[in-house]
Amino acid sequence: MADCVVHYDSLDTSSDKLIRPSANTFETLLECKKIRESLGGENHHIDQCNKIPENLGEIEYFYHRKCFQKFVYAKTLLKRKTSQDGCQGSNSKLQKSTRKTSQRQSDEATGSRRLFPNICMICKKKELRVKSVRQSLSRIVTDTAERTLKEAEIAHNDLEIMTAVTETDLKAKEFQKHEKCYLDYTRVVRKTAESTEDGNDDKQSGDYNAVLSLVDSDIIGGQQCLSMETLMTRYCGNIGTRQSRHKLKERLTKSFGDQIVFLQAE
């Protein structure tokens, strides 16, 4: 049976699906394995390091997102150690570094972190114009949007965002983004999902991620009622066939469950 190659028993992964890594993800695991072995002690994580093969082709392996994020935190640990070593010449600087390190370790242990800054956490900007129209910031307000973003960060091998969102409730911490930035960033997840769809499914692939974002921001976040015509226009640029409308409803129900309701016209 498939198992997580860097599994941590201390993490609750019961609701996490196993992800097949890419070549880039495997290189990241190897790099972090070497870092943890060099750090030694409590940062070594021997059980996880020993499971990682030297070559991608030796075994077929998978990982949980939470386990992966905890293991690759080794890069942050290495940067912290390098920074501390550079402060040895000054006692005051060393004490300041130690206090900051202790605070970060305390934050990591308790999950107590401040809200995200009031900018798009993807492009790092507050203002964005799309075709001369200003696009406002919006928060992540659903589990689906949060899960999609966290899957995308792994697909992109984006260690900067991984470090920022590891073990973080993005809804509670008010993670903000521009809709265009979110759609562009998470498109890799949609493409992967579409590639695994049944070959007999409706071939009007459309932009399902755009529909997800619209439902997330306007229906759930904005408490608006939108017609299927509006969703279908966002999905494939036209009303579409009855089969494609039915397929879209099925996918939305699977993604959002009882968070949305389809109303029948009187």
PDB file of N, CA and C in Angstrom, residues 98-168:
ATOM      1  N   THR A  98      19.075  35.377  19.457  1.00  0.00           N
ATOM      2  CA  THR A  98      18.540  34.295  20.272  1.00  0.00           C
ATOM      3  C   THR A  98      17.094  34.571  20.669  1.00  0.00           C
ATOM      4  N   ARG A  99      16.827  35.845  21.023  1.00  0.00           N
ATOM      5  CA  ARG A  99      15.460  36.202  21.401  1.00  0.00           C
ATOM      6  C   ARG A  99      14.510  36.021  20.228  1.00  0.00           C
ATOM      7  N   LYS A 100      14.962  36.456  19.036  1.00  0.00           N
ATOM      8  CA  LYS A 100      14.115  36.313  17.859  1.00  0.00           C
ATOM      9  C   LYS A 100      13.893  34.853  17.521  1.00  0.00           C
ATOM     10  N   THR A 101      14.985  34.064  17.654  1.00  0.00           N
ATOM     11  CA  THR A 101      14.868  32.637  17.351  1.00  0.00           C
ATOM     12  C   THR A 101      13.910  31.960  18.313  1.00  0.00           C
ATOM     13  N   SER A 102      14.017  32.304  19.608  1.00  0.00           N
ATOM     14  CA  SER A 102      13.131  31.711  20.606  1.00  0.00           C
ATOM     15  C   SER A 102      11.683  32.062  20.313  1.00  0.00           C
ATOM     16  N   GLN A 103      11.453  33.321  19.872  1.00  0.00           N
ATOM     17  CA  GLN A 103      10.090  33.737  19.564  1.00  0.00           C
ATOM     18  C   GLN A 103       9.547  32.966  18.379  1.00  0.00           C
ATOM     19  N   ARG A 104      10.392  32.788  17.329  1.00  0.00           N
ATOM     20  CA  ARG A 104       9.938  32.050  16.159  1.00  0.00           C
ATOM     21  C   ARG A 104       9.652  30.599  16.509  1.00  0.00           C
ATOM     22  N   GLN A 105      10.527  30.008  17.372  1.00  0.00           N
ATOM     23  CA  GLN A 105      10.301  28.622  17.776  1.00  0.00           C
ATOM     24  C   GLN A 105       9.019  28.500  18.578  1.00  0.00           C
ATOM     25  N   SER A 106       8.746  29.510  19.427  1.00  0.00           N
ATOM     26  CA  SER A 106       7.517  29.501  20.210  1.00  0.00           C
ATOM     27  C   SER A 106       6.307  29.625  19.298  1.00  0.00           C
ATOM     28  N   ASP A 107       6.412  30.515  18.281  1.00  0.00           N
ATOM     29  CA  ASP A 107       5.324  30.668  17.327  1.00  0.00           C
ATOM     30  C   ASP A 107       5.076  29.374  16.576  1.00  0.00           C
ATOM     31  N   GLU A 108       6.170  28.707  16.193  1.00  0.00           N
ATOM     32  CA  GLU A 108       6.035  27.458  15.438  1.00  0.00           C
ATOM     33  C   GLU A 108       5.357  26.394  16.278  1.00  0.00           C
ATOM     34  N   ALA A 109       5.702  26.351  17.560  1.00  0.00           N
ATOM     35  CA  ALA A 109       5.161  25.311  18.439  1.00  0.00           C
ATOM     36  C   ALA A 109       3.692  25.547  18.760  1.00  0.00           C
ATOM     37  N   THR A 110       3.307  26.824  18.919  1.00  0.00           N
ATOM     38  CA  THR A 110       1.945  27.123  19.353  1.00  0.00           C
ATOM     39  C   THR A 110       1.008  27.468  18.206  1.00  0.00           C
ATOM     40  N   GLY A 111       1.600  27.731  17.018  1.00  0.00           N
ATOM     41  CA  GLY A 111       0.758  28.134  15.899  1.00  0.00           C
ATOM     42  C   GLY A 111       0.259  29.560  16.039  1.00  0.00           C
ATOM     43  N   SER A 112       0.845  30.316  17.008  1.00  0.00           N
ATOM     44  CA  SER A 112       0.411  31.679  17.254  1.00  0.00           C
ATOM     45  C   SER A 112       1.191  32.635  16.374  1.00  0.00           C
ATOM     46  N   ARG A 113       0.587  33.096  15.289  1.00  0.00           N
ATOM     47  CA  ARG A 113       1.222  34.035  14.390  1.00  0.00           C
ATOM     48  C   ARG A 113       0.249  35.153  14.067  1.00  0.00           C
ATOM     49  N   ARG A 114       0.811  36.321  13.717  1.00  0.00           N
ATOM     50  CA  ARG A 114      -0.026  37.454  13.399  1.00  0.00           C
ATOM     51  C   ARG A 114      -0.741  37.251  12.066  1.00  0.00           C
ATOM     52  N   LEU A 115      -1.690  38.153  11.792  1.00  0.00           N
ATOM     53  CA  LEU A 115      -2.408  38.094  10.532  1.00  0.00           C
ATOM     54  C   LEU A 115      -1.443  38.373   9.378  1.00  0.00           C
ATOM     55  N   PHE A 116      -1.784  37.867   8.207  1.00  0.00           N
ATOM     56  CA  PHE A 116      -0.984  38.166   7.034  1.00  0.00           C
ATOM     57  C   PHE A 116      -1.081  39.660   6.728  1.00  0.00           C
ATOM     58  N   PRO A 117      -0.040  40.241   6.143  1.00  0.00           N
ATOM     59  CA  PRO A 117      -0.082  41.678   5.795  1.00  0.00           C
ATOM     60  C   PRO A 117      -1.165  41.971   4.767  1.00  0.00           C
ATOM     61  N   ASN A 118      -1.546  43.236   4.690  1.00  0.00           N
ATOM     62  CA  ASN A 118      -2.649  43.650   3.818  1.00  0.00           C
ATOM     63  C   ASN A 118      -2.167  43.828   2.378  1.00  0.00           C
ATOM     64  N   ILE A 119      -1.651  42.757   1.798  1.00  0.00           N
ATOM     65  CA  ILE A 119      -1.200  42.738   0.414  1.00  0.00           C
ATOM     66  C   ILE A 119      -1.559  41.372  -0.183  1.00  0.00           C
ATOM     67  N   CYS A 120      -1.463  41.265  -1.489  1.00  0.00           N
ATOM     68  CA  CYS A 120      -1.627  39.954  -2.127  1.00  0.00           C
ATOM     69  C   CYS A 120      -0.386  39.136  -1.783  1.00  0.00           C
ATOM     70  N   MET A 121      -0.585  37.989  -1.142  1.00  0.00           N
ATOM     71  CA  MET A 121       0.543  37.183  -0.692  1.00  0.00           C
ATOM     72  C   MET A 121       1.195  36.407  -1.831  1.00  0.00           C
ATOM     73  N   ILE A 122       0.640  36.529  -3.030  1.00  0.00           N
ATOM     74  CA  ILE A 122       1.221  35.836  -4.184  1.00  0.00           C
ATOM     75  C   ILE A 122       2.134  36.774  -4.974  1.00  0.00           C
ATOM     76  N   CYS A 123       1.619  37.975  -5.328  1.00  0.00           N
ATOM     77  CA  CYS A 123       2.442  38.939  -6.074  1.00  0.00           C
ATOM     78  C   CYS A 123       3.156  39.929  -5.169  1.00  0.00           C
ATOM     79  N   LYS A 124       2.812  39.937  -3.870  1.00  0.00           N
ATOM     80  CA  LYS A 124       3.415  40.817  -2.870  1.00  0.00           C
ATOM     81  C   LYS A 124       3.080  42.290  -3.100  1.00  0.00           C
ATOM     82  N   LYS A 125       1.979  42.559  -3.787  1.00  0.00           N
ATOM     83  CA  LYS A 125       1.565  43.936  -4.037  1.00  0.00           C
ATOM     84  C   LYS A 125       0.134  44.144  -3.561  1.00  0.00           C
ATOM     85  N   LYS A 126      -0.193  45.397  -3.245  1.00  0.00           N
ATOM     86  CA  LYS A 126      -1.563  45.711  -2.846  1.00  0.00           C
ATOM     87  C   LYS A 126      -2.409  46.085  -4.053  1.00  0.00           C
ATOM     88  N   GLU A 127      -1.808  46.812  -5.003  1.00  0.00           N
ATOM     89  CA  GLU A 127      -2.538  47.277  -6.178  1.00  0.00           C
ATOM     90  C   GLU A 127      -2.270  46.362  -7.376  1.00  0.00           C
ATOM     91  N   LEU A 128      -3.324  46.102  -8.129  1.00  0.00           N
ATOM     92  CA  LEU A 128      -3.193  45.351  -9.372  1.00  0.00           C
ATOM     93  C   LEU A 128      -4.269  45.830 -10.338  1.00  0.00           C
ATOM     94  N   ARG A 129      -3.845  46.087 -11.568  1.00  0.00           N
ATOM     95  CA  ARG A 129      -4.797  46.485 -12.599  1.00  0.00           C
ATOM     96  C   ARG A 129      -4.797  45.455 -13.717  1.00  0.00           C
ATOM     97  N   VAL A 130      -5.984  45.006 -14.088  1.00  0.00           N
ATOM     98  CA  VAL A 130      -6.155  44.054 -15.181  1.00  0.00           C
ATOM     99  C   VAL A 130      -6.980  44.728 -16.256  1.00  0.00           C
ATOM    100  N   LYS A 131      -6.364  44.967 -17.407  1.00  0.00           N
ATOM    101  CA  LYS A 131      -7.009  45.688 -18.509  1.00  0.00           C
ATOM    102  C   LYS A 131      -7.559  47.023 -18.017  1.00  0.00           C
ATOM    103  N   SER A 132      -6.711  47.752 -17.298  1.00  0.00           N
ATOM    104  CA  SER A 132      -7.010  49.100 -16.763  1.00  0.00           C
ATOM    105  C   SER A 132      -8.063  49.106 -15.661  1.00  0.00           C
ATOM    106  N   VAL A 133      -8.499  47.930 -15.215  1.00  0.00           N
ATOM    107  CA  VAL A 133      -9.486  47.847 -14.127  1.00  0.00           C
ATOM    108  C   VAL A 133      -8.782  47.426 -12.846  1.00  0.00           C
ATOM    109  N   ARG A 134      -8.975  48.203 -11.785  1.00  0.00           N
ATOM    110  CA  ARG A 134      -8.337  47.901 -10.515  1.00  0.00           C
ATOM    111  C   ARG A 134      -8.969  46.669  -9.883  1.00  0.00           C
ATOM    112  N   GLN A 135      -8.132  45.704  -9.495  1.00  0.00           N
ATOM    113  CA  GLN A 135      -8.631  44.480  -8.877  1.00  0.00           C
ATOM    114  C   GLN A 135      -8.381  44.531  -7.369  1.00  0.00           C
ATOM    115  N   SER A 136      -9.447  44.418  -6.615  1.00  0.00           N
ATOM    116  CA  SER A 136      -9.350  44.510  -5.156  1.00  0.00           C
ATOM    117  C   SER A 136      -8.816  43.221  -4.559  1.00  0.00           C
ATOM    118  N   LEU A 137      -8.300  43.347  -3.339  1.00  0.00           N
ATOM    119  CA  LEU A 137      -7.861  42.167  -2.597  1.00  0.00           C
ATOM    120  C   LEU A 137      -9.074  41.414  -2.076  1.00  0.00           C
ATOM    121  N   SER A 138      -8.971  40.100  -2.012  1.00  0.00           N
ATOM    122  CA  SER A 138     -10.027  39.277  -1.423  1.00  0.00           C
ATOM    123  C   SER A 138      -9.378  38.207  -0.554  1.00  0.00           C
ATOM    124  N   ARG A 139     -10.104  37.778   0.453  1.00  0.00           N
ATOM    125  CA  ARG A 139      -9.564  36.783   1.378  1.00  0.00           C
ATOM    126  C   ARG A 139      -9.947  35.372   0.948  1.00  0.00           C
ATOM    127  N   ILE A 140      -9.188  34.419   1.395  1.00  0.00           N
ATOM    128  CA  ILE A 140      -9.563  33.018   1.234  1.00  0.00           C
ATOM    129  C   ILE A 140     -10.580  32.695   2.318  1.00  0.00           C
ATOM    130  N   VAL A 141     -11.777  32.252   1.902  1.00  0.00           N
ATOM    131  CA  VAL A 141     -12.850  32.044   2.885  1.00  0.00           C
ATOM    132  C   VAL A 141     -13.388  30.622   2.888  1.00  0.00           C
ATOM    133  N   THR A 142     -12.872  29.728   2.024  1.00  0.00           N
ATOM    134  CA  THR A 142     -13.372  28.355   2.014  1.00  0.00           C
ATOM    135  C   THR A 142     -12.226  27.363   2.138  1.00  0.00           C
ATOM    136  N   ASP A 143     -12.553  26.177   2.614  1.00  0.00           N
ATOM    137  CA  ASP A 143     -11.554  25.109   2.715  1.00  0.00           C
ATOM    138  C   ASP A 143     -11.047  24.715   1.333  1.00  0.00           C
ATOM    139  N   THR A 144     -11.926  24.752   0.333  1.00  0.00           N
ATOM    140  CA  THR A 144     -11.527  24.377  -1.025  1.00  0.00           C
ATOM    141  C   THR A 144     -10.460  25.316  -1.567  1.00  0.00           C
ATOM    142  N   ALA A 145     -10.663  26.622  -1.388  1.00  0.00           N
ATOM    143  CA  ALA A 145      -9.686  27.604  -1.872  1.00  0.00           C
ATOM    144  C   ALA A 145      -8.358  27.444  -1.153  1.00  0.00           C
ATOM    145  N   GLU A 146      -8.417  27.184   0.153  1.00  0.00           N
ATOM    146  CA  GLU A 146      -7.179  27.002   0.923  1.00  0.00           C
ATOM    147  C   GLU A 146      -6.447  25.739   0.476  1.00  0.00           C
ATOM    148  N   ARG A 147      -7.195  24.648   0.308  1.00  0.00           N
ATOM    149  CA  ARG A 147      -6.571  23.391  -0.103  1.00  0.00           C
ATOM    150  C   ARG A 147      -5.938  23.519  -1.487  1.00  0.00           C
ATOM    151  N   THR A 148      -6.629  24.213  -2.401  1.00  0.00           N
ATOM    152  CA  THR A 148      -6.105  24.379  -3.754  1.00  0.00           C
ATOM    153  C   THR A 148      -4.807  25.175  -3.733  1.00  0.00           C
ATOM    154  N   LEU A 149      -4.753  26.239  -2.940  1.00  0.00           N
ATOM    155  CA  LEU A 149      -3.537  27.050  -2.859  1.00  0.00           C
ATOM    156  C   LEU A 149      -2.376  26.232  -2.311  1.00  0.00           C
ATOM    157  N   LYS A 150      -2.629  25.444  -1.275  1.00  0.00           N
ATOM    158  CA  LYS A 150      -1.558  24.667  -0.662  1.00  0.00           C
ATOM    159  C   LYS A 150      -1.081  23.544  -1.581  1.00  0.00           C
ATOM    160  N   GLU A 151      -1.967  23.019  -2.405  1.00  0.00           N
ATOM    161  CA  GLU A 151      -1.541  22.027  -3.395  1.00  0.00           C
ATOM    162  C   GLU A 151      -0.700  22.696  -4.482  1.00  0.00           C
ATOM    163  N   ALA A 152      -1.070  23.939  -4.837  1.00  0.00           N
ATOM    164  CA  ALA A 152      -0.330  24.665  -5.872  1.00  0.00           C
ATOM    165  C   ALA A 152       1.071  25.023  -5.408  1.00  0.00           C
ATOM    166  N   GLU A 153       1.220  25.387  -4.146  1.00  0.00           N
ATOM    167  CA  GLU A 153       2.549  25.774  -3.654  1.00  0.00           C
ATOM    168  C   GLU A 153       3.516  24.599  -3.752  1.00  0.00           C
ATOM    169  N   ILE A 154       2.990  23.381  -3.538  1.00  0.00           N
ATOM    170  CA  ILE A 154       3.831  22.188  -3.650  1.00  0.00           C
ATOM    171  C   ILE A 154       4.163  21.914  -5.114  1.00  0.00           C
ATOM    172  N   ALA A 155       3.163  22.069  -5.978  1.00  0.00           N
ATOM    173  CA  ALA A 155       3.391  21.845  -7.411  1.00  0.00           C
ATOM    174  C   ALA A 155       4.430  22.817  -7.960  1.00  0.00           C
ATOM    175  N   HIS A 156       4.416  24.051  -7.436  1.00  0.00           N
ATOM    176  CA  HIS A 156       5.389  25.056  -7.869  1.00  0.00           C
ATOM    177  C   HIS A 156       6.728  24.913  -7.138  1.00  0.00           C
ATOM    178  N   ASN A 157       6.780  24.060  -6.110  1.00  0.00           N
ATOM    179  CA  ASN A 157       7.969  23.937  -5.267  1.00  0.00           C
ATOM    180  C   ASN A 157       8.344  25.304  -4.695  1.00  0.00           C
ATOM    181  N   ASP A 158       7.319  26.031  -4.230  1.00  0.00           N
ATOM    182  CA  ASP A 158       7.466  27.406  -3.765  1.00  0.00           C
ATOM    183  C   ASP A 158       7.773  27.417  -2.267  1.00  0.00           C
ATOM    184  N   LEU A 159       9.047  27.377  -1.933  1.00  0.00           N
ATOM    185  CA  LEU A 159       9.451  27.270  -0.535  1.00  0.00           C
ATOM    186  C   LEU A 159       9.110  28.530   0.264  1.00  0.00           C
ATOM    187  N   GLU A 160       9.076  29.688  -0.406  1.00  0.00           N
ATOM    188  CA  GLU A 160       8.749  30.929   0.307  1.00  0.00           C
ATOM    189  C   GLU A 160       7.328  30.894   0.845  1.00  0.00           C
ATOM    190  N   ILE A 161       6.370  30.505  -0.004  1.00  0.00           N
ATOM    191  CA  ILE A 161       4.980  30.428   0.454  1.00  0.00           C
ATOM    192  C   ILE A 161       4.790  29.243   1.387  1.00  0.00           C
ATOM    193  N   MET A 162       5.499  28.126   1.133  1.00  0.00           N
ATOM    194  CA  MET A 162       5.404  26.975   2.030  1.00  0.00           C
ATOM    195  C   MET A 162       5.746  27.378   3.462  1.00  0.00           C
ATOM    196  N   THR A 163       6.841  28.138   3.598  1.00  0.00           N
ATOM    197  CA  THR A 163       7.268  28.564   4.930  1.00  0.00           C
ATOM    198  C   THR A 163       6.222  29.457   5.579  1.00  0.00           C
ATOM    199  N   ALA A 164       5.568  30.300   4.770  1.00  0.00           N
ATOM    200  CA  ALA A 164       4.587  31.247   5.310  1.00  0.00           C
ATOM    201  C   ALA A 164       3.294  30.578   5.738  1.00  0.00           C
ATOM    202  N   VAL A 165       2.888  29.512   5.049  1.00  0.00           N
ATOM    203  CA  VAL A 165       1.564  28.948   5.316  1.00  0.00           C
ATOM    204  C   VAL A 165       1.596  27.588   5.996  1.00  0.00           C
ATOM    205  N   THR A 166       2.774  27.056   6.293  1.00  0.00           N
ATOM    206  CA  THR A 166       2.855  25.744   6.931  1.00  0.00           C
ATOM    207  C   THR A 166       2.059  25.717   8.228  1.00  0.00           C
ATOM    208  N   GLU A 167       1.185  24.728   8.325  1.00  0.00           N
ATOM    209  CA  GLU A 167       0.370  24.546   9.535  1.00  0.00           C
ATOM    210  C   GLU A 167      -0.420  25.804   9.903  1.00  0.00           C
ATOM    211  N   THR A 168      -0.784  26.604   8.906  1.00  0.00           N
ATOM    212  CA  THR A 168      -1.498  27.848   9.162  1.00  0.00           C
ATOM    213  C   THR A 168      -2.908  27.780   8.591  1.00  0.00           C
TER     214      THR A 168
END
